[in-house]
PDB file of C-alpha atoms in Angstrom:
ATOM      1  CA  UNK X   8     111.613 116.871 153.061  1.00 96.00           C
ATOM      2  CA  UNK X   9     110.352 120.271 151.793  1.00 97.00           C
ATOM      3  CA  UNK X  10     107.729 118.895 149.262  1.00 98.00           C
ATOM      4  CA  UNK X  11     104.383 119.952 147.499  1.00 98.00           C
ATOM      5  CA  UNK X  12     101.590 117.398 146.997  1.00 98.00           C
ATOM      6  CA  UNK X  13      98.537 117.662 144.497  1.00 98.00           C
ATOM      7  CA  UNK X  14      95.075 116.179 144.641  1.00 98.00           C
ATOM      8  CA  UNK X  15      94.429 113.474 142.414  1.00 98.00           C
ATOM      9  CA  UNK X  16      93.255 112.880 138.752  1.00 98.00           C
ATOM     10  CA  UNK X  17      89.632 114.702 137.979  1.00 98.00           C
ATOM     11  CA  UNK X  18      87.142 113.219 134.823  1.00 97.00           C
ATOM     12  CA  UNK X  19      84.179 115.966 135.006  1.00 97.00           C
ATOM     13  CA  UNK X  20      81.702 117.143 131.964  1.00 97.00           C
ATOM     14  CA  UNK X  21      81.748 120.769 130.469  1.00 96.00           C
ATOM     15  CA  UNK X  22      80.037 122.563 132.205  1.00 96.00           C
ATOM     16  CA  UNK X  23      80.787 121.631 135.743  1.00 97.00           C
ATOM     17  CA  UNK X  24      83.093 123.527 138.718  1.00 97.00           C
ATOM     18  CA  UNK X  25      86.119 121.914 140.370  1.00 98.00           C
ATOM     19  CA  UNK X  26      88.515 122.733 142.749  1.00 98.00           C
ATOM     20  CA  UNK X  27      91.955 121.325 142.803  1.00 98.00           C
ATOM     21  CA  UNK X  28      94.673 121.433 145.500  1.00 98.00           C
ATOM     22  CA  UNK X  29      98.170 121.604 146.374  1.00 98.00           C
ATOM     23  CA  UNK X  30      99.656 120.573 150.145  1.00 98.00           C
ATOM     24  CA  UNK X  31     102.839 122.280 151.334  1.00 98.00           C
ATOM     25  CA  UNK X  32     104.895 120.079 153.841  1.00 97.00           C
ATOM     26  CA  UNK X  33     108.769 120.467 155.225  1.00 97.00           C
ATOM     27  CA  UNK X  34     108.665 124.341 155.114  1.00 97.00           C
ATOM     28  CA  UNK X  35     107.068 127.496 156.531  1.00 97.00           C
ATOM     29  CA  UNK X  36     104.229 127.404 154.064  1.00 97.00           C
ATOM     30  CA  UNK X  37     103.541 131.170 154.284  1.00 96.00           C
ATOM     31  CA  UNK X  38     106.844 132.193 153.551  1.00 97.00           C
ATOM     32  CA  UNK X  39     106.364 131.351 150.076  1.00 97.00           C
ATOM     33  CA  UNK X  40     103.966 132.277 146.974  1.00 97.00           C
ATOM     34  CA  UNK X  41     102.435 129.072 145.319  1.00 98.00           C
ATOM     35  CA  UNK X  42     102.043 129.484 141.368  1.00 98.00           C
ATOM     36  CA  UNK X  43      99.874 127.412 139.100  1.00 98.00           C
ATOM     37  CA  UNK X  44     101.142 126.278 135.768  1.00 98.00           C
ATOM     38  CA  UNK X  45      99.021 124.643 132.998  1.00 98.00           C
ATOM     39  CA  UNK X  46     100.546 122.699 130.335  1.00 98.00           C
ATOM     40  CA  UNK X  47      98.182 121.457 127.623  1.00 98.00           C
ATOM     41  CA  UNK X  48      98.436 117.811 126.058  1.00 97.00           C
ATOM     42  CA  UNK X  49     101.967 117.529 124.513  1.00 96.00           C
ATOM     43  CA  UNK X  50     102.631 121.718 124.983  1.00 97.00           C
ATOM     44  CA  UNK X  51     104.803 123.933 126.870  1.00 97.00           C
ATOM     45  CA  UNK X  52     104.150 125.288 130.204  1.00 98.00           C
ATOM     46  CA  UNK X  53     102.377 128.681 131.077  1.00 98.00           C
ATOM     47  CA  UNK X  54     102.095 130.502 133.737  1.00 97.00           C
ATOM     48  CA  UNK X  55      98.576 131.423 135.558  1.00 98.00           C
ATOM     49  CA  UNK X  56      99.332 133.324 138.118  1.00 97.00           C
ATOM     50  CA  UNK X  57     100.490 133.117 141.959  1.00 97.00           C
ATOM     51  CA  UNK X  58      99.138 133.811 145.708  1.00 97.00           C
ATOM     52  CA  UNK X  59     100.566 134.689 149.365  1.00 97.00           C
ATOM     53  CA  UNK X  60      98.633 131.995 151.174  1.00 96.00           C
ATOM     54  CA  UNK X  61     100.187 134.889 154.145  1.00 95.00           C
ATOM     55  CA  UNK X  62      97.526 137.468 152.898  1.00 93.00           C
ATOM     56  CA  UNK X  63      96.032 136.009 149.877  1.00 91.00           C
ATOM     57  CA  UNK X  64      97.663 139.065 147.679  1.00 95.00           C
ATOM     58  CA  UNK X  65      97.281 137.130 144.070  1.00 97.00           C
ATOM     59  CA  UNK X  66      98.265 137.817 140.750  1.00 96.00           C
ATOM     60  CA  UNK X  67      96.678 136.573 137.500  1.00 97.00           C
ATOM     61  CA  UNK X  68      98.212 136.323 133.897  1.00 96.00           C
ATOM     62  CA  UNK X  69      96.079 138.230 131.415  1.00 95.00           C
ATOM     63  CA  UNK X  70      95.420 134.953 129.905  1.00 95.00           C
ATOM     64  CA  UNK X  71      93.650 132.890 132.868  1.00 97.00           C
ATOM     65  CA  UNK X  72      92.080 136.439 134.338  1.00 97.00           C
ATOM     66  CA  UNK X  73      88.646 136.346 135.087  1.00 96.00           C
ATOM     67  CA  UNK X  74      88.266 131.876 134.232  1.00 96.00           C
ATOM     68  CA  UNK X  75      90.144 130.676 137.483  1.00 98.00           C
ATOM     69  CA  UNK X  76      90.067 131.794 141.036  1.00 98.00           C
ATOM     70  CA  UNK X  77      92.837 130.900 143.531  1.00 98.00           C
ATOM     71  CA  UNK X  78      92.892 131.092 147.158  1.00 98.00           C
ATOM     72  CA  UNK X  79      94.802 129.090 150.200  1.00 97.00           C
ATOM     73  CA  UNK X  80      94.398 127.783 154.065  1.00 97.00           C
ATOM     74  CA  UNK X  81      96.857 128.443 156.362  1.00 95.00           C
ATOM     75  CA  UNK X  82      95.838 126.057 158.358  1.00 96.00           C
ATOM     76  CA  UNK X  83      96.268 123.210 156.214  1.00 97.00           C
ATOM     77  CA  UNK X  84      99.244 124.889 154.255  1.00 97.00           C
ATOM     78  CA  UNK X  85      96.971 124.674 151.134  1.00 98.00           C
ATOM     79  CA  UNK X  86      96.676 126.387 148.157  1.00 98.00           C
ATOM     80  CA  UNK X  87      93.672 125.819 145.753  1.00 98.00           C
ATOM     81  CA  UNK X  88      92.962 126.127 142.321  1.00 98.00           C
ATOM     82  CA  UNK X  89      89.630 126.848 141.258  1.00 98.00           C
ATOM     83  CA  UNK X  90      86.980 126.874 138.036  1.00 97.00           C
ATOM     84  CA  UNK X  91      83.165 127.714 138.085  1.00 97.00           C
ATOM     85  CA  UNK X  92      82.546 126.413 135.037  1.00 96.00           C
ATOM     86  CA  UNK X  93      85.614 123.921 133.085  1.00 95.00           C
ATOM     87  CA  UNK X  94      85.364 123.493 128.922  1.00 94.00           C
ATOM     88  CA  UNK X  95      86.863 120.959 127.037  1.00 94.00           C
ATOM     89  CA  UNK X  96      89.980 123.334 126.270  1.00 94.00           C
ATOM     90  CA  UNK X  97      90.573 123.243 130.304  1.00 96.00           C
ATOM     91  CA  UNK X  98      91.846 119.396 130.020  1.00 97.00           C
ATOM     92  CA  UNK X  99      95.442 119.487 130.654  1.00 98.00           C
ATOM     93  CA  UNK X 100      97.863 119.244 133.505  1.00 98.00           C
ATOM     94  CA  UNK X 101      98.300 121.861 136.123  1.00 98.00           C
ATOM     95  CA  UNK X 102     101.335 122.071 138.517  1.00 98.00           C
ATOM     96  CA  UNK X 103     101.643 124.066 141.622  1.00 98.00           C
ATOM     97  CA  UNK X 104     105.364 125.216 142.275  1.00 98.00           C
ATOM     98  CA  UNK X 105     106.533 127.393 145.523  1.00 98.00           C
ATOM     99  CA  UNK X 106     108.892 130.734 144.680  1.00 97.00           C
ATOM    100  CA  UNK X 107     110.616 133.057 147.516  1.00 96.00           C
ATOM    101  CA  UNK X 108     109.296 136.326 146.001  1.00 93.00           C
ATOM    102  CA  UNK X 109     107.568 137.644 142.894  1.00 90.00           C
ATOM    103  CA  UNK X 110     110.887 137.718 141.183  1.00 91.00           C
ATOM    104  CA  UNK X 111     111.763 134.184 142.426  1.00 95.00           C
ATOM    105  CA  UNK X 112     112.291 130.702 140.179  1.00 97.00           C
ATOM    106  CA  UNK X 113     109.831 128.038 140.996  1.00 98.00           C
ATOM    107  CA  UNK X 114     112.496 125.740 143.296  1.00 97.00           C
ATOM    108  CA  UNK X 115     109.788 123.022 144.136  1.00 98.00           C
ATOM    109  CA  UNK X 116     107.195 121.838 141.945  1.00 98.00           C
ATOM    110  CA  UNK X 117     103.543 119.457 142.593  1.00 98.00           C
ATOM    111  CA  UNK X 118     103.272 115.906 141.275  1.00 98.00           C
ATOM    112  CA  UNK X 119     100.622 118.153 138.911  1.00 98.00           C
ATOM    113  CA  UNK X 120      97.444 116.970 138.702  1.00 98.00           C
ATOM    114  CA  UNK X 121      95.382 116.186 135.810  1.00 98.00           C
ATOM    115  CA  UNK X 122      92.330 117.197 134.580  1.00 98.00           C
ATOM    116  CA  UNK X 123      89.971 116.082 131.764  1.00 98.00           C
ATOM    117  CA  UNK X 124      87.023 117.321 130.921  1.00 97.00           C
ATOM    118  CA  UNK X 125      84.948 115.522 128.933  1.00 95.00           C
ATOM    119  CA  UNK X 126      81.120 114.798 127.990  1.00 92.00           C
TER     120      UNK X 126
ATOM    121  CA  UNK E   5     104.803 140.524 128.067  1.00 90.00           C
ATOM    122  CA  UNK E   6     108.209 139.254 127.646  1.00 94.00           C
ATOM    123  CA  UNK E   7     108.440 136.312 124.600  1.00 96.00           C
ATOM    124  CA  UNK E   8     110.798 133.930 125.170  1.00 97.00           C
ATOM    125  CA  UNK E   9     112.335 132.106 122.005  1.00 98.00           C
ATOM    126  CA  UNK E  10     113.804 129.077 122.216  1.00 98.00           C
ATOM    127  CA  UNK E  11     116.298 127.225 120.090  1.00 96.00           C
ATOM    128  CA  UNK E  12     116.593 124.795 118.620  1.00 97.00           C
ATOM    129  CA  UNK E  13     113.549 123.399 118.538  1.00 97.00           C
ATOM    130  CA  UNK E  14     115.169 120.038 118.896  1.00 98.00           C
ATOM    131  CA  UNK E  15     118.767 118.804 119.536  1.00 98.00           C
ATOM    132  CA  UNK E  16     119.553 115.313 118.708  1.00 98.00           C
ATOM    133  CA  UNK E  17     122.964 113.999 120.382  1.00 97.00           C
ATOM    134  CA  UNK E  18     124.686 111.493 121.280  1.00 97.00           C
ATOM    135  CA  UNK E  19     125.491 110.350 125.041  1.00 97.00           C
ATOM    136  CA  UNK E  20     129.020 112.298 126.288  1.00 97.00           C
ATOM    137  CA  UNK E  21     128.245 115.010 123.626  1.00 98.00           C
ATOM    138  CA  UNK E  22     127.923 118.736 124.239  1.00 98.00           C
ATOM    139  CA  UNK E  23     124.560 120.557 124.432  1.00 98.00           C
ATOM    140  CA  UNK E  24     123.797 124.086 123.754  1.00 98.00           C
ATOM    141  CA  UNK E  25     120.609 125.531 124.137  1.00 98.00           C
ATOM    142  CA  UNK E  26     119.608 129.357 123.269  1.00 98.00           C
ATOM    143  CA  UNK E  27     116.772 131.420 124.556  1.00 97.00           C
ATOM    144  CA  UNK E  28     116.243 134.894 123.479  1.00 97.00           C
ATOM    145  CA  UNK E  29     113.979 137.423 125.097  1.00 96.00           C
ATOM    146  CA  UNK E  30     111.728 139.672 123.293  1.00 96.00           C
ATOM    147  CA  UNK E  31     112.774 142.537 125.852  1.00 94.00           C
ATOM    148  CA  UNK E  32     115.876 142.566 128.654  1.00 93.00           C
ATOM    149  CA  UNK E  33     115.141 140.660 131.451  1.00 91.00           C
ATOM    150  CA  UNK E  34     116.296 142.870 134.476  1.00 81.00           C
ATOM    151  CA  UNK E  35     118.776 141.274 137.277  1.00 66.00           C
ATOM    152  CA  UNK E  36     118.935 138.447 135.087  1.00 76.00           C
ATOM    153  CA  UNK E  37     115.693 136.608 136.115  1.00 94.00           C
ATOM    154  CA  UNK E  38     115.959 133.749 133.875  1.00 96.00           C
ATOM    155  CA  UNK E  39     115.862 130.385 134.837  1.00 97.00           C
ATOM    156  CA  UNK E  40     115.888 126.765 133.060  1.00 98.00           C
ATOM    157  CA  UNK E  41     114.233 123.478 133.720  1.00 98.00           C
ATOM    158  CA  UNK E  42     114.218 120.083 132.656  1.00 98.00           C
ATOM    159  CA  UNK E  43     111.077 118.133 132.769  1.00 98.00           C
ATOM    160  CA  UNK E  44     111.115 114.492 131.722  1.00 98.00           C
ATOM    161  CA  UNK E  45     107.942 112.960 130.348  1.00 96.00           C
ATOM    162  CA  UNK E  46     105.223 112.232 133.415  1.00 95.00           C
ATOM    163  CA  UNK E  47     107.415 114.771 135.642  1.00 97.00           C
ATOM    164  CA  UNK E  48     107.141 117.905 136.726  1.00 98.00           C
ATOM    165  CA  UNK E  49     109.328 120.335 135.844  1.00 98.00           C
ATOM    166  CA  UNK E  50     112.795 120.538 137.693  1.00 98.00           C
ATOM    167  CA  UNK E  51     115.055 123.889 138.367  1.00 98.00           C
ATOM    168  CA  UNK E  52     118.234 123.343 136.343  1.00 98.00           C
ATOM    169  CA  UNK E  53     119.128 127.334 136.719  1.00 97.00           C
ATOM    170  CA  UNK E  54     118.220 130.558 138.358  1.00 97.00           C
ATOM    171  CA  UNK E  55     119.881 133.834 137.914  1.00 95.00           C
ATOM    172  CA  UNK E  56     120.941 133.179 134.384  1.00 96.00           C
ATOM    173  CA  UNK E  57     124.103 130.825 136.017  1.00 95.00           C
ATOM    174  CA  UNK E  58     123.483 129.786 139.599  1.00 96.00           C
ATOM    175  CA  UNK E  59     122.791 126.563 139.736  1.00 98.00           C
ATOM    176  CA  UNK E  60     119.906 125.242 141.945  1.00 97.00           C
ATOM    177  CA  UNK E  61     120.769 123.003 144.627  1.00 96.00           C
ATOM    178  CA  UNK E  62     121.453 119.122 143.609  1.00 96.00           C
ATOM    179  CA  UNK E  63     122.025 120.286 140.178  1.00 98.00           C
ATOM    180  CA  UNK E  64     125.523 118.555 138.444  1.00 97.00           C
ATOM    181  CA  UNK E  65     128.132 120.913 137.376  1.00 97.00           C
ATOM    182  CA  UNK E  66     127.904 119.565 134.259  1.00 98.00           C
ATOM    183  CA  UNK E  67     124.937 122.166 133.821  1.00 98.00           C
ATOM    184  CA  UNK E  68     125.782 125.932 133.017  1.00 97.00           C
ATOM    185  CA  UNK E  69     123.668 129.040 132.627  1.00 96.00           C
ATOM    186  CA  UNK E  70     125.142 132.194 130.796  1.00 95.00           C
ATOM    187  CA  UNK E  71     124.273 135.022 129.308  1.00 94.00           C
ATOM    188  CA  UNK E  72     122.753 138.103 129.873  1.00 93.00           C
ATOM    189  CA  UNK E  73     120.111 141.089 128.842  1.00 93.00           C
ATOM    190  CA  UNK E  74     118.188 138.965 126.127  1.00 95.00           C
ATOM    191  CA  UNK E  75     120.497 136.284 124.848  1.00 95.00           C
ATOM    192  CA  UNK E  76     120.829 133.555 127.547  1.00 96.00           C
ATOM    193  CA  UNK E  77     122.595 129.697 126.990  1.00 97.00           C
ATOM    194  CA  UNK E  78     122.248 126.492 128.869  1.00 98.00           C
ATOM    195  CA  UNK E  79     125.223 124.037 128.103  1.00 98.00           C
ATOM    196  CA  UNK E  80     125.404 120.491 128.871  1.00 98.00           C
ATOM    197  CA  UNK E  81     129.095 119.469 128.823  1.00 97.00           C
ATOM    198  CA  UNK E  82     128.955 116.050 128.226  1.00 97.00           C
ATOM    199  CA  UNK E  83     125.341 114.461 128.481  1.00 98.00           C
ATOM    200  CA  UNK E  84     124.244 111.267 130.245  1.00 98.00           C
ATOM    201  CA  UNK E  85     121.647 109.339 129.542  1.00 97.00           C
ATOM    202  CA  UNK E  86     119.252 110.964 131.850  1.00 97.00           C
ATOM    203  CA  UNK E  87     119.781 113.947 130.339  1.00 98.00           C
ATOM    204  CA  UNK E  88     117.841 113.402 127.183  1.00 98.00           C
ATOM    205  CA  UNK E  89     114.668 115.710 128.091  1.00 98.00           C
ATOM    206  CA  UNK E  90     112.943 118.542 127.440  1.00 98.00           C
ATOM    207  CA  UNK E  91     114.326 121.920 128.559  1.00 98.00           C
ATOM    208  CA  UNK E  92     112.463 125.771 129.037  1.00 98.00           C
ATOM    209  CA  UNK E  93     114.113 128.861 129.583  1.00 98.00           C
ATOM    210  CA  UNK E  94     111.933 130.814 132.080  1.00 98.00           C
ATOM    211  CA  UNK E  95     111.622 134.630 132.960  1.00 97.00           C
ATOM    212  CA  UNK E  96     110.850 135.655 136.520  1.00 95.00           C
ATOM    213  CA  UNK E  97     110.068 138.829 136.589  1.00 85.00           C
ATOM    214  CA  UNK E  98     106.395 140.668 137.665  1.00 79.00           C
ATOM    215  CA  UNK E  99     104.975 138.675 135.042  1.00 91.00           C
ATOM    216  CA  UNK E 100     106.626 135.196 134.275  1.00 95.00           C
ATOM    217  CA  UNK E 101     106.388 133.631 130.663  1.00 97.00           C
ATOM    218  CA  UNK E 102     108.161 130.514 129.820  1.00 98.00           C
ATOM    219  CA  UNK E 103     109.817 129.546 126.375  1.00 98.00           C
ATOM    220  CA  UNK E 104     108.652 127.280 124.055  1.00 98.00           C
ATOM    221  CA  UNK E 105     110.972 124.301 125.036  1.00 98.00           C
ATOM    222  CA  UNK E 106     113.982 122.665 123.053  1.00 98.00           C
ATOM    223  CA  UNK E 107     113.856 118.946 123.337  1.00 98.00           C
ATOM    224  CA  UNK E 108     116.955 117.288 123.287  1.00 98.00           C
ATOM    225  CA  UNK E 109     116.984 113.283 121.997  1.00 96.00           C
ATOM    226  CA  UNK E 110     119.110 110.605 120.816  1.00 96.00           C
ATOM    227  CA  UNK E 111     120.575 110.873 117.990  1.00 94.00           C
TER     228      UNK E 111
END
C-alpha cells in the first residue's frame, strides 16, 4: 500500500524549533516530490513549497520563504519539515502529499500532523 | 500568482441531488492543471480530479471535472451521504495555489 505517514502531535512554546516528518512506504520514494501544506484552524489549505528527496532541488512559496526549511533522507524515505523559531500564528495542521512532477496533483496525502504552539 | 475563486461559498443539498461547484482562475491555467479534492473534517485532503476531468483512481463516476482556461466545474450527479464535504479546486502549475473551498451540507 503506497502510503505517507506523519510524526505525531507537537505542544511547544514560541520561541522554540521543531522538526516534523513525513515517511514514504509502498513506492520508489525518490521518484516523487513531497509538498507541505498548512491549513490554519478552520481555513483552507496553502501550499509551502516542495522537495526532490532525489537531489534535494526545493521550491518555496513566497509566503513560507525564508520561516521554514525542508530537506529529506533517502535512506529512510523521509522528508522533513522544519522551523528555527515557531510563533503562535504557526499552530495549525500541516500535510505532506507526494506529486509525479512540478506540474503534478498531490495523489497521496499524510495523516497531517498537528502543531500548537503555545506559552 | 494564480487566485483561485471558488463558488459558492456553500451548497446546501439534499442526498440524490445534483452538485455544481465553480472555480475561476485569476489567469489561464496552461494544460489544464487543475485539480479538486474533497477533505472531510479530521482528513486529509483526497484527489477527486486532475487534469480538469480525469478522474483519480478509486474515484466514482458520479464525480466530473470540466472546463477549461479559467472557468473550471466539478459536478456531483446525484450525492450520497458521504459526499457532504468540503471541496478545493487546485492549480498545479510552477507555483500551486489552492481555492478557497465550497462546502457542501445538508440541506
Amino acid at each position: 500500500e503506497v502510503q505517507l505517514v506523519q510524526s505525531g502531535a507537537e505542544v511547544i512554546e514560541p520561541g522554540e524549533s521543531l522538526r516534523i516528518s513525513c515517511q514514504g512506504s509502498g513506492y520508489s520514494f525518490t521518484n516523487y516530490w513531497i509538498a507541505w501544506v498548512r491549513q490554519m484552524p478552520g481555513k483552507g489549505l496553502e501550499w509551502m513549497g516542495t522537495i526532490n528527496p532525489s537531489d534535494s532541488d526545493i521550491s518555496y512559496s513566497p509566503s513560507f520563504q525564508g520561516h521554514v526549511t525542508f530537506s529529506a533522507d533517502m535512506s529512510i524515505s523521509t522528508a522533513y519539515l522544519q522551523w528555527s523559531s515557531l510563533k503562535a500564528s504557526g499552530t495549525a495542521m500541516y500535510f505532506c502529499a507526494r506529486h509525479y512532477t512540478t506540474s503534478s496533483p498531490m495523489d497521496v496525502w499524510g495523516q497531517g500532523t498537528t502543531v500548537t504552539v503555545s506559552s | 500568482e494564480i487566485v483561485l475563486t471558488q463558488s459558492p461559498g456553500t451548497l446546501s443539498l439534499s442526498p440524490g441531488e445534483r452538485a455544481t461547484l465553480s472555480c475561476r482562475a485569476s489567469q489561464r491555467i496552461s494544460s489544464s492543471n487543475l485539480a479538486w479534492y474533497q477533505q472531510k473534517p479530521g482528513q486529509a485532503p483526497r484527489l477527486l480530479i486532475h487534469g480538469a476531468s480525469s478522474r483519480a483512481t478509486g474515484i466514482p463516476d458520479r464525480f466530473s471535472g470540466s472546463g477549461s482556461g479559467t472557468d473550471f466545474t466539478l459536478t456531483i450527479s446525484r450525492l450520497e451521504p458521504e459526499d457532504f464535504a468540503m471541496y478545493y479546486c487546485q492549480q498545479y502549475g510552477r507555483s500551486p495555489t489552492f481555492g478557497p473551498g465550497t462546502k457542501v451540507d445538508v440541506k
